[in-house]
Coordinates of C-alpha atoms in Angstrom, one line a residue:
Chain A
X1 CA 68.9 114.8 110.8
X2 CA 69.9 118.6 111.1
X3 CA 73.1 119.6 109.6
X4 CA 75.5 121.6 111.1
X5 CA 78.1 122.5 108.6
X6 CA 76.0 124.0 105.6
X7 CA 78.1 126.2 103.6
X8 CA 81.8 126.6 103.0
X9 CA 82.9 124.8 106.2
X10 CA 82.1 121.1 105.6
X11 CA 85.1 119.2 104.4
X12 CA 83.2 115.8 104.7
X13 CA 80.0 115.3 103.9
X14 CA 77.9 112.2 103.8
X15 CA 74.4 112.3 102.2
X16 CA 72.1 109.8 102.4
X17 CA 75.1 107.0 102.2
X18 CA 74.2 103.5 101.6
X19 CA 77.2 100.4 101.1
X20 CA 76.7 97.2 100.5
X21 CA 79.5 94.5 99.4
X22 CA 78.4 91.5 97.3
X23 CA 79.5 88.8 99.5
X24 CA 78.8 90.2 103.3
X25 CA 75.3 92.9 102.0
X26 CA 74.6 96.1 103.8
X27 CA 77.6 97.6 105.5
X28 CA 76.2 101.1 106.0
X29 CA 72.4 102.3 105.4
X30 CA 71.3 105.8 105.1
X31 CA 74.5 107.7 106.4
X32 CA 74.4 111.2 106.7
X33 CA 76.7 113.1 108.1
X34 CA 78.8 116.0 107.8
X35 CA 82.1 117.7 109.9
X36 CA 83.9 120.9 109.3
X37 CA 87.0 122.6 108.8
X38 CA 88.9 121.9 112.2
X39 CA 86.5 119.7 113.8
X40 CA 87.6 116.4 115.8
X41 CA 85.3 113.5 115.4
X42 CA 85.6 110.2 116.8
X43 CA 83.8 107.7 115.2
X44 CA 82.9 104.7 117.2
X45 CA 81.0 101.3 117.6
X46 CA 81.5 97.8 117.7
X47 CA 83.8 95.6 115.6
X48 CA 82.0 95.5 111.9
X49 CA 79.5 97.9 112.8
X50 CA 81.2 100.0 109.4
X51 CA 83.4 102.6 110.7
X52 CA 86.3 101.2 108.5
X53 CA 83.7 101.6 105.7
X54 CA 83.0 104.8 106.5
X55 CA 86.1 105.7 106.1
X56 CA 87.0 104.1 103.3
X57 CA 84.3 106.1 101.4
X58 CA 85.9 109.2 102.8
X59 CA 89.6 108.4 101.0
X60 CA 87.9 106.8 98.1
X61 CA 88.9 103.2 98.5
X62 CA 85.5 102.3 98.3
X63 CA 82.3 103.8 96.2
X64 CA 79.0 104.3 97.5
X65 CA 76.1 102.1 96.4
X66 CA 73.8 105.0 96.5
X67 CA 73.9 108.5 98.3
X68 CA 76.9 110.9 97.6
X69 CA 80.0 111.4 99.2
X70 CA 81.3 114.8 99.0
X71 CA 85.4 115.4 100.6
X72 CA 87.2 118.5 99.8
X73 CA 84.1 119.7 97.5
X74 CA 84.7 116.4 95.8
X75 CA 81.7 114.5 94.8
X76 CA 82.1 110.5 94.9
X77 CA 79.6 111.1 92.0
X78 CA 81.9 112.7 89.6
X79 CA 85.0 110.9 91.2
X80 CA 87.2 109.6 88.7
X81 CA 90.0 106.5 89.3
X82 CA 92.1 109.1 88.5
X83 CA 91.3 111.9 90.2
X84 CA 91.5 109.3 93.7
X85 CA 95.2 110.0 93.9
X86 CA 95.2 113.7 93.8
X87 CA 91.7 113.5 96.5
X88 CA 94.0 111.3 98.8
X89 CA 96.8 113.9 98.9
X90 CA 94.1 116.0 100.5
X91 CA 93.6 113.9 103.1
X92 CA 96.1 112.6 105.9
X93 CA 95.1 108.5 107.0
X94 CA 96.5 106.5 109.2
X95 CA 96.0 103.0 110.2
X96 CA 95.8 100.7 113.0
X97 CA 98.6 98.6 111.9
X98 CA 101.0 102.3 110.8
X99 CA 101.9 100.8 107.2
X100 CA 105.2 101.8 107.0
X101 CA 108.1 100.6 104.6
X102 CA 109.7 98.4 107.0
X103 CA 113.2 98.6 104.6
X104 CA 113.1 102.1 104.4
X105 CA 114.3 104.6 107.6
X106 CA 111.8 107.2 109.3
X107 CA 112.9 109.9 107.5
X108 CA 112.3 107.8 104.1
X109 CA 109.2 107.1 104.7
X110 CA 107.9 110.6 105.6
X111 CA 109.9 112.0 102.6
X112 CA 108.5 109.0 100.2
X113 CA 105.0 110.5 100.8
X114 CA 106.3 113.8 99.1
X115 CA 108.2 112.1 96.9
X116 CA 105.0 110.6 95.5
X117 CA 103.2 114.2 95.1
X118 CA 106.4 115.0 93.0
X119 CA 107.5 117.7 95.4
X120 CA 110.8 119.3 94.9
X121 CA 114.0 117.1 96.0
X122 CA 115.5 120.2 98.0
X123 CA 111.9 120.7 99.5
X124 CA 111.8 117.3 101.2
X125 CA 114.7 117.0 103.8
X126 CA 113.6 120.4 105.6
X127 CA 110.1 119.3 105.9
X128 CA 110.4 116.0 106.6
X129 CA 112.8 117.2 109.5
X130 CA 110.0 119.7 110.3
X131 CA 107.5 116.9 110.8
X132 CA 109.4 114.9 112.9
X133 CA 110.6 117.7 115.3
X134 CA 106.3 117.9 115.0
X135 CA 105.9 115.0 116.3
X136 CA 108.7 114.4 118.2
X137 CA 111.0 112.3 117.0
X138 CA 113.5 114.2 115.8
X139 CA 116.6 111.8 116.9
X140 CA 114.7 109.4 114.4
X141 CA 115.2 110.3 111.7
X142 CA 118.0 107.5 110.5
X143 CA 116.3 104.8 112.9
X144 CA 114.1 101.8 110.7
X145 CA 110.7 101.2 111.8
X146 CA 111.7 98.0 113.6
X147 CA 113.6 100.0 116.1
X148 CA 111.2 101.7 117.5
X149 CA 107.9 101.5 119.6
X150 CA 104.7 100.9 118.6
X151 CA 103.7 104.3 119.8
X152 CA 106.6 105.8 118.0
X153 CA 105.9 103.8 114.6
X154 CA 102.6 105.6 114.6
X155 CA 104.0 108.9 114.7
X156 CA 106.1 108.4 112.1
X157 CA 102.6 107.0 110.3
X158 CA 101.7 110.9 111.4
X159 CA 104.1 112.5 110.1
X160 CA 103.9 111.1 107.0
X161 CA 99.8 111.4 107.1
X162 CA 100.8 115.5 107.7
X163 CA 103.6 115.5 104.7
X164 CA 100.6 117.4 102.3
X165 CA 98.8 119.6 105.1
X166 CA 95.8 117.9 104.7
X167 CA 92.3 118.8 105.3
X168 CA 91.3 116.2 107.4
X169 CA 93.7 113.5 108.6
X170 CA 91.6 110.2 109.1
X171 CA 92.5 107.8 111.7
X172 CA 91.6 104.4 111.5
X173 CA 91.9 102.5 114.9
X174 CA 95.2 104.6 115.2
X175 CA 95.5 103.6 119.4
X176 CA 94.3 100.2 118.4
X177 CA 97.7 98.3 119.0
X178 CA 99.3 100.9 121.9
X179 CA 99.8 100.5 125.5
X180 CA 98.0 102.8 127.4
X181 CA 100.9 105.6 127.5
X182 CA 101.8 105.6 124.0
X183 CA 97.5 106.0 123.1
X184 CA 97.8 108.7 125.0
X185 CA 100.8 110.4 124.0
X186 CA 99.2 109.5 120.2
X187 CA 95.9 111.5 121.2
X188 CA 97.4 114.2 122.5
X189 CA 99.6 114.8 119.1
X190 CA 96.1 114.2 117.3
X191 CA 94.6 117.0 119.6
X192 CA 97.9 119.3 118.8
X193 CA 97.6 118.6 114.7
X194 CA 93.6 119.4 115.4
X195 CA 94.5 122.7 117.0
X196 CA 96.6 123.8 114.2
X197 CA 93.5 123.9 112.0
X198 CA 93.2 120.0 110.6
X199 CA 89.9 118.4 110.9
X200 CA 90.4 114.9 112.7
X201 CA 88.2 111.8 111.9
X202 CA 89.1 108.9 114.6
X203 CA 87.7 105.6 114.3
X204 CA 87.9 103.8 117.6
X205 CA 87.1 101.0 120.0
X206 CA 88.4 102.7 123.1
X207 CA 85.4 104.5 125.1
X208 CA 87.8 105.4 127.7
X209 CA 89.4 107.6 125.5
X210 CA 86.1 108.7 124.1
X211 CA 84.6 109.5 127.1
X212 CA 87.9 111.4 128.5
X213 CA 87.8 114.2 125.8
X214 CA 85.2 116.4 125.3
X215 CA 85.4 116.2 121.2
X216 CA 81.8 115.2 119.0
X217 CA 81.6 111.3 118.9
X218 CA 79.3 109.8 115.9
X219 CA 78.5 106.2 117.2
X220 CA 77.8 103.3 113.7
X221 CA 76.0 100.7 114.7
X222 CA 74.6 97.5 112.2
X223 CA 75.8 100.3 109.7
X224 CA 73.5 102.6 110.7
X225 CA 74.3 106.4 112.4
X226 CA 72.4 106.1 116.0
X227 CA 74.1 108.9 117.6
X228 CA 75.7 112.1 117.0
X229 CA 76.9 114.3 119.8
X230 CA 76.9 117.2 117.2
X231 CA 79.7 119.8 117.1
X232 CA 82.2 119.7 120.1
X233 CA 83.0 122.5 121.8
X234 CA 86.7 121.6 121.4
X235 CA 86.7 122.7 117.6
X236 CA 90.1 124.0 116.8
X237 CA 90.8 125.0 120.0
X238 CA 93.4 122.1 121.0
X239 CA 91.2 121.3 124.4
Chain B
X1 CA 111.7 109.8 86.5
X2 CA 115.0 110.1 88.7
X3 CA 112.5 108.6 91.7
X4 CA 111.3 105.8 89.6
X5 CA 114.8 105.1 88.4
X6 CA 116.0 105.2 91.9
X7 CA 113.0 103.0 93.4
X8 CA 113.8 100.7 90.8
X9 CA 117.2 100.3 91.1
X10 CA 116.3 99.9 95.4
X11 CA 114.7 96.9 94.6
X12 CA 117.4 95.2 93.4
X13 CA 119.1 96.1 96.6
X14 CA 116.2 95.2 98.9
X15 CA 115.1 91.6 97.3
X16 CA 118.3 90.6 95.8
X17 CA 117.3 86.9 95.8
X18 CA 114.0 87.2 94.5
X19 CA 115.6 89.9 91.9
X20 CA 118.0 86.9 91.1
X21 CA 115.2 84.1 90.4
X22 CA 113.7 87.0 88.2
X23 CA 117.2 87.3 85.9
X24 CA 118.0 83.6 85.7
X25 CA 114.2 82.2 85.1
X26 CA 114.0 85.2 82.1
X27 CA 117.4 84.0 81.2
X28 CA 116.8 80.7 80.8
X29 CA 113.7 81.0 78.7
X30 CA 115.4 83.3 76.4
X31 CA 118.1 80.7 75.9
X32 CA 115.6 78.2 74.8
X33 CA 114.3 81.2 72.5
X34 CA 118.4 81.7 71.6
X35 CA 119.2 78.3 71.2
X36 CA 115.8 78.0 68.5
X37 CA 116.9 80.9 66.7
X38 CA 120.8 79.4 66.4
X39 CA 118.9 76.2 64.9
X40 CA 116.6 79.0 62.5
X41 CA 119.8 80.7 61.7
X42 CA 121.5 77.8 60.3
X43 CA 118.9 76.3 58.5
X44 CA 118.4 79.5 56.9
X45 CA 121.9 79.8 56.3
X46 CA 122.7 76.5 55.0
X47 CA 119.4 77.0 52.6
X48 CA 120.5 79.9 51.5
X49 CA 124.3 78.9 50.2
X50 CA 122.5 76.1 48.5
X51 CA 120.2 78.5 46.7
X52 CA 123.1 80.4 45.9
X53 CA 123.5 77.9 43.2
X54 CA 119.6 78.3 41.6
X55 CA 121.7 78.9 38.2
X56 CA 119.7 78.7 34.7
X57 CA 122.1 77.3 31.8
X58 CA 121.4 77.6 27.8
X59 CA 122.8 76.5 25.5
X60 CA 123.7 77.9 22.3
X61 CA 123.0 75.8 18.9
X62 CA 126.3 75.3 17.0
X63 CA 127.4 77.9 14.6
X64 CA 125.4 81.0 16.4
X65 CA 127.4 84.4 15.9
X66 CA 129.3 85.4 18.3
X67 CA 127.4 88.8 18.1
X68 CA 123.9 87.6 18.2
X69 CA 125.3 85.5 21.4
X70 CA 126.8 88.7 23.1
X71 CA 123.4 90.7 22.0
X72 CA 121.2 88.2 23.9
X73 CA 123.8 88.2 26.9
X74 CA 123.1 91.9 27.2
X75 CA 119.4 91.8 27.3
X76 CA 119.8 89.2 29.8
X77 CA 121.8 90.8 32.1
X78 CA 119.6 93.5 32.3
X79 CA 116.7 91.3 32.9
X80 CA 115.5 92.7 37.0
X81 CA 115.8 89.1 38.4
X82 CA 119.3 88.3 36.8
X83 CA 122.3 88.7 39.2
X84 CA 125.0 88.1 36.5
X85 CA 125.1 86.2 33.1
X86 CA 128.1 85.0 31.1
X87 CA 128.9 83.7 27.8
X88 CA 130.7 80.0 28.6
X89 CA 132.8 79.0 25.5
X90 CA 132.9 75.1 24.8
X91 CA 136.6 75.3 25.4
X92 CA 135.8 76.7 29.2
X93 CA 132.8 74.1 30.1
X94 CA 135.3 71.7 29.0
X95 CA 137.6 72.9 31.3
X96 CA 134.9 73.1 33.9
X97 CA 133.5 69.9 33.2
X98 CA 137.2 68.5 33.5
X99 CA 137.8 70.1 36.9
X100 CA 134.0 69.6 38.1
X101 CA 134.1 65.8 37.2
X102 CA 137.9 65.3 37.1
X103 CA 138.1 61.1 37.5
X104 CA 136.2 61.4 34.1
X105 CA 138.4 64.0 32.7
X106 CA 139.6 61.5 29.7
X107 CA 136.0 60.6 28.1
X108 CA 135.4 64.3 27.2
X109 CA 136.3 65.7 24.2
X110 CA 135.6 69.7 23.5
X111 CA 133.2 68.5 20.4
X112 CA 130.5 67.2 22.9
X113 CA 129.8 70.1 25.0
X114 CA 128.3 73.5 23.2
X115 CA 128.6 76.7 24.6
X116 CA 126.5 77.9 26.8
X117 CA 125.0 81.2 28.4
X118 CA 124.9 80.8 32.3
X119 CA 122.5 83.1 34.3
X120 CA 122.8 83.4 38.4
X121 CA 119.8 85.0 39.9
X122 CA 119.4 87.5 42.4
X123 CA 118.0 86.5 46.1
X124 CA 114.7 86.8 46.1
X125 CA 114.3 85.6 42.6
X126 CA 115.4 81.9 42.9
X127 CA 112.0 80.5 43.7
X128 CA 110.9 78.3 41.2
X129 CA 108.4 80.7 39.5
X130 CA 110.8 83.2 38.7
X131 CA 113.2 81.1 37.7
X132 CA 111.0 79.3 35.0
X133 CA 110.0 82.8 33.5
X134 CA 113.5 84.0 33.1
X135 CA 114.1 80.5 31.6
X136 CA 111.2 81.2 29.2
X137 CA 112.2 84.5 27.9
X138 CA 115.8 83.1 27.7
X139 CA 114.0 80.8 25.2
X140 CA 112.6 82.7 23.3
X141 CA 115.7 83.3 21.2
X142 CA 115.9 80.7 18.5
X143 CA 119.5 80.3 18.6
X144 CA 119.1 78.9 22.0
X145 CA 118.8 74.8 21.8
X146 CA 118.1 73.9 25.4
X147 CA 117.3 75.6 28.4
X148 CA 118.6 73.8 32.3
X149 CA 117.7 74.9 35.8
X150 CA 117.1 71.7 37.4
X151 CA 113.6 72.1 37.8
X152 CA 112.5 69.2 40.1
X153 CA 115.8 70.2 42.4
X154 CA 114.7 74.0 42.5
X155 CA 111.1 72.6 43.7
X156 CA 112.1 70.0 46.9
X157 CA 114.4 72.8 47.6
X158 CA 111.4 75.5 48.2
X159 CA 109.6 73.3 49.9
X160 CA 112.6 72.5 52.3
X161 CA 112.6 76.1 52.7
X162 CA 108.7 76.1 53.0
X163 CA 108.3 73.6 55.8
X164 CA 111.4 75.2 57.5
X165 CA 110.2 78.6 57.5
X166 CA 106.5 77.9 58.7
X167 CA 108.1 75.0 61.4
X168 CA 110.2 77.9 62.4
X169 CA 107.4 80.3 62.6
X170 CA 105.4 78.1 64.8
X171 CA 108.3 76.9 66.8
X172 CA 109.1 80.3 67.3
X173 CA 106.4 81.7 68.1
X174 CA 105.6 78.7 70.5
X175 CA 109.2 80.0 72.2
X176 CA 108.0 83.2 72.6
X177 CA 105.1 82.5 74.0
X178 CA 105.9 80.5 76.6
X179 CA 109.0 82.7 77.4
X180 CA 106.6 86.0 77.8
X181 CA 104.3 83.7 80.3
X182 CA 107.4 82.3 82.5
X183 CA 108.9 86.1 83.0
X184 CA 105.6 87.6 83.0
X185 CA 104.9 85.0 86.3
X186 CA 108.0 85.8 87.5
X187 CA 107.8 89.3 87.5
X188 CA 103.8 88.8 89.1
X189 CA 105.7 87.3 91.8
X190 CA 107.6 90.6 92.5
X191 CA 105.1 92.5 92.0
X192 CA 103.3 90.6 94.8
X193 CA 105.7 90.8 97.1
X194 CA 105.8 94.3 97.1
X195 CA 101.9 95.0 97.2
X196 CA 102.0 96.0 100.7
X197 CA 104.4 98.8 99.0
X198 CA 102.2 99.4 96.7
X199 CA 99.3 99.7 99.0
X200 CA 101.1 102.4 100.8
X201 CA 102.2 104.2 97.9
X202 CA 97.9 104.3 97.0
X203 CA 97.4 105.4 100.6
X204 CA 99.6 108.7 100.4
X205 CA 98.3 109.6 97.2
X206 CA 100.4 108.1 94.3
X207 CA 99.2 107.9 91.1
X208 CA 99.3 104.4 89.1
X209 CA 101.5 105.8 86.6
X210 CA 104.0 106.5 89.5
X211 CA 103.8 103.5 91.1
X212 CA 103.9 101.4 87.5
X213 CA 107.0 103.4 86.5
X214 CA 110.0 101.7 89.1
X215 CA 108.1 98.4 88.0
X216 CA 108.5 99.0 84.4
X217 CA 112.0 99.9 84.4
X218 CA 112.5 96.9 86.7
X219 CA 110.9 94.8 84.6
X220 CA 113.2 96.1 81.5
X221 CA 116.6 96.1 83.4
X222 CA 115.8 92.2 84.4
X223 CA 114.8 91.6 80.9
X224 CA 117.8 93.0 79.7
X225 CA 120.2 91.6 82.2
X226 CA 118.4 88.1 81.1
X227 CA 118.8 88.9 77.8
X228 CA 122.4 89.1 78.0
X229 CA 122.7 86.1 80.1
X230 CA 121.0 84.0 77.8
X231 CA 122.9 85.4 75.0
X232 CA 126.2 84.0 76.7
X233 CA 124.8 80.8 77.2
X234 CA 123.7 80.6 74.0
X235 CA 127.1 82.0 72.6
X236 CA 129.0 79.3 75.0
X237 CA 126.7 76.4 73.4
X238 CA 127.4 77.6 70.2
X239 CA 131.1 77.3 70.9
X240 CA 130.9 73.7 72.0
X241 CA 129.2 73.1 69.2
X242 CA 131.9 74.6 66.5
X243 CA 134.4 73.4 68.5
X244 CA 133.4 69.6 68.9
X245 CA 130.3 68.7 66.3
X246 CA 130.5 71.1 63.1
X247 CA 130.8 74.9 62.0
X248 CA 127.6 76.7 63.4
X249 CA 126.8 80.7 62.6
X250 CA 126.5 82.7 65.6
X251 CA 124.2 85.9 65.7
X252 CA 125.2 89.1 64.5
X253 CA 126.1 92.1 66.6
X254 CA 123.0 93.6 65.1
X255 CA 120.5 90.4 65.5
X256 CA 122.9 90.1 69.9
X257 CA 121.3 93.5 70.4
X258 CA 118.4 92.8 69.2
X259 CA 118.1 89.7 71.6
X260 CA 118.8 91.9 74.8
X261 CA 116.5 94.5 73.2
X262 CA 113.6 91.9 72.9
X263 CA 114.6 90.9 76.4
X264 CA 114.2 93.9 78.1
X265 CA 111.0 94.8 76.2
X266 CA 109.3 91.3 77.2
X267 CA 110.1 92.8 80.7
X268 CA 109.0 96.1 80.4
X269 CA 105.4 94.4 79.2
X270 CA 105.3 91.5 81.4
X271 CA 105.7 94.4 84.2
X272 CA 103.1 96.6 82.8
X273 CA 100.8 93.6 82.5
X274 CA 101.6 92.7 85.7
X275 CA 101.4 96.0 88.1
X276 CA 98.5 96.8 85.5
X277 CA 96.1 93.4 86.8
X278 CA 97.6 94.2 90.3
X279 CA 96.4 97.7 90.8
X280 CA 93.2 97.2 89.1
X281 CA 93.1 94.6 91.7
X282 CA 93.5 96.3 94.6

């Protein structure tokens, strides 16, 4: 498969990727890929086809069996266990389910992400206010997790995924559990972060969606890559 | 560290129960630990006041000179294992004998009882070896008749001390052991309530160390707070026990902190053991 982001631009790139777990065998077979600086990607597929998997490789949670996995001019090859903290700080994710600390406020849990990179106290409150405002939901701040929607949980999940400015924020599923209004309202804040200069990779189910935007779609199937739109002509450009 | 300090202090806050069952069930196994150690202390105690009478006795033949008696009382005394040596005159172990075994006081007469050198030993050198070479060299003087230590007494006695000490070293140990499992299970059980926590923390790019640092403190402070807890029970038992049964010995203030220290270091590595298995598990 050609390659269009040789060089300096690539911020993911999957070469000749194979994964296979002990218990359930191949989850992905000969995967490559690659997506640039700014670029929005959705990845889609059916349920276990190895999106998730995919993913996981990109964030580090899982190794390749063979093939490399190169993020942020990181090689999974020369990956360390301790080096995964410092890749993931590079990277925004976000999850179906939004993960947040359910006993902790929305400001908390934006600010906790910082906290963990050891950023300065006085730093925190400004940005963390900056992010919500971002992603509006700037009243908030002092509200728990529980109190809000599901669509607003996962911009909170958003804001905290933003807290490093990472490369490429990586979406697993993240419209999986909204009504049709908050998905969209989700998307279009994914579209806004894209335009800013983030690379977006979106794992999803919802076709509708897909098929709505104009962005490049890589479609897994039986963990195999049988389609790739190539580069969208929406890179960077918030369309 | 302010974070960690602060994250670990919020757990209290956030699982007070659970933080609860972690204090009482480290508590309650160091109390068993505290209550062995009372039972240690005493034995060692009471062994001890009785080896504080190890004594080695000779005898002088009649007629020796007073100067060749106050000569070999000097070398003795600077023998290394001797505490303290003195010349007995038969006039004092009379006296002695008469206040030692006073319902007999009228069947001695000063002309039975020579005079004697008495030796006390220091700690350390009461064991039955040392005490037969000091009794040797003492011997070696020829004005010396007989040399007494109670030999056969001097030998049950180290093995009392024997059995107790290795008992106590097993028992002990035993204790311990079964102490660092119950709070390191307990403290796996908060660790596993928070691994969704933890999973985040991962996720936004903590390292272990940061996330294994509000666990270890955790771990510590519950230890510690445990450790004092079981050092009242054990200090209430104790009371009882002195007040209604017999005169116990309590810990020192040095041997109390060293109970809450031990405590809050069998938290600190039950944690790290714990959060350790737990994020190479995840």
């Amino acid at each position: 498969m050609s390659n269009p982001h040789d060089g300096g631009g690539t911020v993911i790139r999957f070469t000749r990727v194979r994964k296979e777990y002990a218990r359930t065998g191949v989850a992905l077979d000969d995967i490559s890929l690659a997506i640039g600086k700014g670029e929005f990607v959705f990845l889609t597929g059916p349920s276990g086809a190895g999106k998730s998997t995919i993913l996981k490789l990109v964030f580090a949670e899982e190794r390749p069996t063979a093939g490399e996995v190169k993020v942020a001019s990181v090689s999974s090859a020369a990956l360390r266990a301790r080096d995964v903290a410092r890749l993931r700080r590079k990277l925004g994710i976000v999850f179906q389910d939004f993960r947040l600390l359910e006993d902790r406020t929305v400001e908390a849990n934006v600010g906790f992400a910082l906290e963990v990179t050891g950023a300065p106290r006085a730093s925190i409150a400004p940005r963390v206010s900056r992010l919500l405002t971002q992603v509006g939901l700037a009243s908030k701040g002092s509200s728990l997790p529980r109190e809000l929607s599901g669509g607003e949980q996962q911009r909170v999940a958003i804001a905290r995924a933003l807290v490093n400015d990472p490369l490429v924020l990586i979406a697993d599923e993240p419209t999986g559990n909204l009504d049709e209004r908050a998905t969209r309202g989700v998307f279009e804040l994914l579209r806004d972060i894209n335009a800013a200069g983030t690379a977006v990779m979106m794992a999803t189910h919802d076709l509708d969606l897909v098929k709505r935007s104009d962005c490049r779609t890589i479609e897994i199937n039986h963990g195999r890559l049988v389609y790739d739109s190539g580069e969208g002509p929406s890179r960077g450009d918030g369309q | 560290m302010t974070v960690a300090l602060r994250e670990a202090v919020n757990a209290f806050r956030r699982a007070p129960m659970l933080s609860a069952l972690s204090v009482t069930t480290i508590a309650f196994s160091l109390f068993a630990f505290g209550l062995f150690g009372l039972v240690a202390l005493n034995i060692r105690d009471a062994l001890g006041r009785i080896e504080d009478r190890v004594e080695i006795r000779a005898f002088l033949a009649d007629r020796t000179p007073v100067e060749a008696a106050a000569a070999a009382l000097g070398d003795i005394q600077a023998f290394p294992e001797v505490a303290s040596a003195s010349l007995v005159t038969p006039a004092q172990a009379l006296d002695r004998a008469r206040q030692e075994l006073g319902e007999f006081s009228d069947v001695f007469d000063a002309a039975i009882l020579p005079a004697s050198i008495d030796v006390k030993l220091k700690p350390g050198s009461r064991d039955p070896a040392s005490v037969r070479t000091v009794a040797q060299r003492i011997r070696t003087y020829d004005f010396i008749e007989d040399v007494r230590f109670g030999e056969e007494w001097i030998e049950k006695l180290y093995q009392i001390r024997n059995v107790a000490t290795l008992a106590g070293t097993v028992l002990g140990l035993t204790f311990a052991i079964v102490a660092v499992i119950i709070i390191g299970s307990t403290i796996r059980m908060a660790v596993l309530a928070r691994s969704r926590e933890i999973a985040i923390m991962r996720v936004v790019g903590a390292t272990d160390g940061f996330i294994r640092r509000p666990f270890l403190i955790e771990g510590a402070i519950k230890g510690a707070l445990g450790g004092v807890a079981a050092l009242l029970l054990t200090w209430a038992t104790n009371e009882v026990i002195v007040r209604y049964v017999f005169a116990a010995a309590f810990f020192n203030l040095r041997l109390s902190l060293l109970g809450i220290l031990a405590g809050a270091l069998i938290g600190l590595v039950g944690s790290a053991f714990s959060v350790g298995r737990h994020l190479k598990h995840v």
